[in-house]
Amino acid sequence: MKLTIIAATGGVGRHLVEQAVAEGHEVTAVARRPRDLPAGVRTMAVDFERPDPVALRAAVRGADAVVSGLGPRDPRADAGITSRGTQAIVDAMAAEGVRRIVVVSAAPVGPVPVPGQRVLPKHDPGDGFFMRHVGTRIARTLFGTHYADLAVTEQILRDSGLEWTVSRPPKLTDKALTGEYRTALNRNVRGGFSISRADVAHHMLRLVDQPETVRQVVGVAH
């Protein structure tokens, strides 16, 4: 399969590239400074602060799917980069006729309303007592702007007409790949407090070839 991997040198992105190459996929890796990537990977330099539409079109051209680990380096400083970058990716895919995209988001996004859109439920249906009354409140206090931007990102996908799937993990860790995790359709995983970046990448690569998850949000956690 031909995969274009966005933010290929980021926390999730580098695992996406390594695992996709190991599985025999043909990979185009897109990053601001694509370096230290496996041999045989086609690389494209794109700065998602100011995404170049010509470069993005070239990056997604001919892809079977786009897999995006795009997110801010500092969630409290780089506001808006995920939604702006995702809009640019969606535009490039539409121009090149590429339909399938899998994007990483975050578990606390569920309750965040998008300006001008319907108000989402107060609590994600998968959240237990702790997450509803403590965990989500702490997350919003620390990274509220980032989660609001992810909510906008998800709305961009819903409006795109593409065959999108969103992976929503909770707290990310740097633990090793296990390939073992729980998932939940259109809700967070009950009692799921963390997951490794390597396992998020594994989950996202599985989603690419799961048509039942098209235009769905999938919670994932250990």
CSV table of C-alpha atoms in Angstrom, one decimal:
chain,number,residue,atom,x,y,z
A,1,MET,CA,0.0,0.0,0.0
A,2,LYS,CA,1.2,3.5,-0.7
A,3,LEU,CA,1.0,5.7,2.4
A,4,THR,CA,1.7,9.3,2.9
A,5,ILE,CA,2.6,9.9,6.6
A,6,ILE,CA,2.3,13.4,7.9
A,7,ALA,CA,4.5,14.8,10.7
A,8,ALA,CA,6.8,11.8,10.1
A,9,THR,CA,9.4,12.8,12.7
A,10,GLY,CA,7.0,13.6,15.5
A,11,GLY,CA,6.2,11.5,18.5
A,12,VAL,CA,3.6,9.3,16.8
A,13,GLY,CA,4.8,9.9,13.3
A,14,ARG,CA,8.2,8.3,13.6
A,15,HIS,CA,6.5,5.1,14.9
A,16,LEU,CA,4.1,5.3,11.9
A,17,VAL,CA,7.0,5.4,9.5
A,18,GLU,CA,9.0,2.7,11.2
A,19,GLN,CA,6.1,0.3,11.4
A,20,ALA,CA,4.8,1.0,7.9
A,21,VAL,CA,8.2,0.3,6.4
A,22,ALA,CA,8.5,-2.9,8.5
A,23,GLU,CA,5.1,-4.0,7.1
A,24,GLY,CA,6.3,-3.5,3.6
A,25,HIS,CA,4.3,-0.3,2.7
A,26,GLU,CA,5.6,2.3,0.2
A,27,VAL,CA,6.0,5.4,2.4
A,28,THR,CA,6.2,9.1,1.6
A,29,ALA,CA,7.2,10.8,4.8
A,30,VAL,CA,6.2,14.5,5.3
A,31,ALA,CA,7.8,16.7,7.9
A,32,ARG,CA,9.2,20.1,8.5
A,33,ARG,CA,12.7,18.7,8.5
A,34,PRO,CA,12.6,15.1,7.3
A,35,ARG,CA,15.7,13.4,8.7
A,36,ASP,CA,16.8,10.3,10.5
A,37,LEU,CA,14.2,8.3,8.6
A,38,PRO,CA,14.5,4.6,7.5
A,39,ALA,CA,16.3,3.9,4.2
A,40,GLY,CA,14.1,3.8,1.1
A,41,VAL,CA,11.5,6.3,2.4
A,42,ARG,CA,10.6,9.1,0.1
A,43,THR,CA,10.7,12.4,2.0
A,44,MET,CA,9.0,15.7,1.5
A,45,ALA,CA,9.7,18.9,3.5
A,46,VAL,CA,6.5,20.8,4.5
A,47,ASP,CA,6.3,23.5,7.2
A,48,PHE,CA,2.7,23.2,8.6
A,49,GLU,CA,2.9,26.7,10.0
A,50,ARG,CA,2.8,27.8,6.4
A,51,PRO,CA,1.9,24.7,4.3
A,52,ASP,CA,2.9,24.8,0.7
A,53,PRO,CA,-0.1,23.5,-1.3
A,54,VAL,CA,2.1,22.5,-4.3
A,55,ALA,CA,4.4,20.4,-2.1
A,56,LEU,CA,1.4,18.8,-0.3
A,57,ARG,CA,-0.2,17.8,-3.5
A,58,ALA,CA,3.0,16.2,-4.6
A,59,ALA,CA,3.2,14.4,-1.3
A,60,VAL,CA,-0.3,12.8,-1.4
A,61,ARG,CA,-0.3,12.2,-5.2
A,62,GLY,CA,-1.0,8.5,-5.9
A,63,ALA,CA,-1.4,7.6,-2.2
A,64,ASP,CA,-3.8,4.9,-1.1
A,65,ALA,CA,-4.2,6.7,2.2
A,66,VAL,CA,-2.8,9.6,4.2
A,67,VAL,CA,-2.0,8.9,7.9
A,68,SER,CA,-1.5,12.1,10.0
A,69,GLY,CA,0.3,12.4,13.3
A,70,LEU,CA,0.2,16.2,13.1
A,71,GLY,CA,0.1,18.1,16.3
A,72,PRO,CA,1.9,21.0,18.1
A,73,ARG,CA,5.4,20.6,19.5
A,74,ASP,CA,4.1,22.7,22.5
A,75,PRO,CA,0.3,22.4,22.9
A,76,ARG,CA,0.3,25.6,24.9
A,77,ALA,CA,2.1,27.7,22.3
A,78,ASP,CA,1.5,26.3,18.8
A,79,ALA,CA,-2.2,27.0,18.7
A,80,GLY,CA,-4.0,26.3,15.5
A,81,ILE,CA,-1.3,24.3,13.7
A,82,THR,CA,-3.3,21.1,13.6
A,83,SER,CA,-6.5,22.5,12.2
A,84,ARG,CA,-4.6,24.7,9.7
A,85,GLY,CA,-2.4,21.9,8.6
A,86,THR,CA,-5.3,19.4,8.3
A,87,GLN,CA,-7.2,21.8,6.2
A,88,ALA,CA,-4.2,22.1,3.8
A,89,ILE,CA,-4.0,18.3,3.7
A,90,VAL,CA,-7.7,17.9,3.0
A,91,ASP,CA,-7.4,20.4,0.2
A,92,ALA,CA,-4.4,18.6,-1.3
A,93,MET,CA,-6.2,15.3,-1.1
A,94,ALA,CA,-9.3,16.7,-2.8
A,95,ALA,CA,-7.2,18.1,-5.6
A,96,GLU,CA,-5.4,14.8,-6.2
A,97,GLY,CA,-8.4,12.5,-5.8
A,98,VAL,CA,-7.1,10.8,-2.6
A,99,ARG,CA,-9.9,9.7,-0.4
A,100,ARG,CA,-8.7,7.8,2.7
A,101,ILE,CA,-7.2,9.7,5.8
A,102,VAL,CA,-6.6,8.6,9.4
A,103,VAL,CA,-5.8,11.3,11.9
A,104,VAL,CA,-4.7,11.2,15.5
A,105,SER,CA,-6.7,13.4,17.9
A,106,ALA,CA,-7.1,13.1,21.7
A,107,ALA,CA,-9.6,11.6,24.2
A,108,PRO,CA,-10.6,14.9,25.9
A,109,VAL,CA,-11.8,16.4,22.6
A,110,GLY,CA,-15.3,14.9,22.9
A,111,PRO,CA,-16.9,17.5,25.2
A,112,VAL,CA,-15.3,20.5,23.4
A,113,PRO,CA,-17.8,22.5,21.3
A,114,VAL,CA,-16.7,23.8,17.9
A,115,PRO,CA,-17.6,27.5,17.3
A,116,GLY,CA,-20.6,27.8,14.9
A,117,GLN,CA,-21.4,24.1,15.1
A,118,ARG,CA,-23.6,21.9,17.3
A,119,VAL,CA,-22.8,21.7,21.0
A,120,LEU,CA,-21.3,18.4,21.8
A,121,PRO,CA,-22.4,16.4,24.9
A,122,LYS,CA,-21.1,17.6,28.2
A,123,HIS,CA,-19.2,14.3,28.8
A,124,ASP,CA,-17.9,11.7,26.5
A,125,PRO,CA,-20.1,8.6,26.9
A,126,GLY,CA,-17.1,6.4,27.5
A,127,ASP,CA,-15.7,8.5,30.4
A,128,GLY,CA,-16.0,7.1,33.9
A,129,PHE,CA,-16.4,9.2,37.1
A,130,PHE,CA,-12.7,10.2,37.4
A,131,MET,CA,-12.4,11.4,33.9
A,132,ARG,CA,-15.7,13.2,34.0
A,133,HIS,CA,-15.0,15.1,37.2
A,134,VAL,CA,-11.2,15.3,37.5
A,135,GLY,CA,-9.2,14.1,34.5
A,136,THR,CA,-10.9,16.1,31.8
A,137,ARG,CA,-11.0,19.2,34.0
A,138,ILE,CA,-7.2,19.0,34.5
A,139,ALA,CA,-6.6,18.4,30.8
A,140,ARG,CA,-8.7,21.4,29.8
A,141,THR,CA,-6.9,23.6,32.3
A,142,LEU,CA,-3.5,22.7,30.9
A,143,PHE,CA,-4.2,22.2,27.2
A,144,GLY,CA,-7.7,23.7,26.5
A,145,THR,CA,-6.6,25.6,23.5
A,146,HIS,CA,-5.0,22.5,21.9
A,147,TYR,CA,-8.1,20.4,22.5
A,148,ALA,CA,-10.3,23.2,21.0
A,149,ASP,CA,-8.1,23.1,17.9
A,150,LEU,CA,-8.4,19.4,17.7
A,151,ALA,CA,-12.2,19.8,17.8
A,152,VAL,CA,-12.0,22.2,14.9
A,153,THR,CA,-9.7,19.7,13.1
A,154,GLU,CA,-12.3,16.9,13.5
A,155,GLN,CA,-15.0,19.2,12.1
A,156,ILE,CA,-12.8,19.9,9.1
A,157,LEU,CA,-12.7,16.2,8.5
A,158,ARG,CA,-16.5,15.8,8.9
A,159,ASP,CA,-17.0,18.6,6.4
A,160,SER,CA,-14.5,17.3,3.9
A,161,GLY,CA,-16.4,14.5,2.2
A,162,LEU,CA,-13.3,12.3,2.5
A,163,GLU,CA,-13.2,8.8,4.0
A,164,TRP,CA,-11.8,9.9,7.3
A,165,THR,CA,-11.2,8.1,10.6
A,166,VAL,CA,-10.1,9.8,13.9
A,167,SER,CA,-8.0,7.9,16.5
A,168,ARG,CA,-8.5,9.3,20.0
A,169,PRO,CA,-6.0,8.2,22.5
A,170,PRO,CA,-5.6,9.4,26.2
A,171,LYS,CA,-2.3,10.3,27.7
A,172,LEU,CA,0.6,9.3,25.5
A,173,THR,CA,3.7,7.5,26.8
A,174,ASP,CA,7.0,6.4,25.3
A,175,LYS,CA,6.6,2.7,26.3
A,176,ALA,CA,7.4,0.0,23.8
A,177,LEU,CA,5.0,-1.4,21.2
A,178,THR,CA,2.7,-4.1,22.4
A,179,GLY,CA,0.0,-4.3,19.8
A,180,GLU,CA,-2.4,-4.9,22.6
A,181,TYR,CA,-5.0,-2.2,23.4
A,182,ARG,CA,-8.7,-1.7,23.7
A,183,THR,CA,-10.8,0.3,21.3
A,184,ALA,CA,-14.3,1.8,21.4
A,185,LEU,CA,-16.4,3.3,18.5
A,186,ASN,CA,-17.4,6.9,18.8
A,187,ARG,CA,-16.5,7.1,22.5
A,188,ASN,CA,-13.5,7.0,24.8
A,189,VAL,CA,-12.3,3.7,26.2
A,190,ARG,CA,-13.7,3.2,29.8
A,191,GLY,CA,-10.9,3.3,32.3
A,192,GLY,CA,-8.3,4.0,29.6
A,193,PHE,CA,-5.8,6.5,31.0
A,194,SER,CA,-2.8,6.0,28.8
A,195,ILE,CA,-1.3,4.3,25.8
A,196,SER,CA,2.2,4.3,24.1
A,197,ARG,CA,2.8,6.3,21.0
A,198,ALA,CA,4.0,3.1,19.4
A,199,ASP,CA,0.7,1.5,20.0
A,200,VAL,CA,-1.2,4.5,18.7
A,201,ALA,CA,0.7,4.2,15.5
A,202,HIS,CA,-0.1,0.5,15.3
A,203,HIS,CA,-3.8,1.3,15.8
A,204,MET,CA,-3.8,4.0,13.1
A,205,LEU,CA,-2.2,1.7,10.6
A,206,ARG,CA,-4.8,-1.0,11.3
A,207,LEU,CA,-7.6,1.6,10.8
A,208,VAL,CA,-6.4,2.4,7.2
A,209,ASP,CA,-7.8,-0.9,6.0
A,210,GLN,CA,-11.0,-1.0,8.2
A,211,PRO,CA,-13.9,0.3,6.1
A,212,GLU,CA,-16.2,0.0,9.0
A,213,THR,CA,-14.4,2.9,10.7
A,214,VAL,CA,-14.8,5.3,7.9
A,215,ARG,CA,-16.3,8.6,9.1
A,216,GLN,CA,-16.1,7.3,12.7
A,217,VAL,CA,-14.1,8.3,15.8
A,218,VAL,CA,-12.3,5.5,17.5
A,219,GLY,CA,-11.2,5.6,21.1
A,220,VAL,CA,-8.0,3.6,21.9
A,221,ALA,CA,-6.2,2.9,25.2
A,222,HIS,CA,-4.4,0.2,27.1
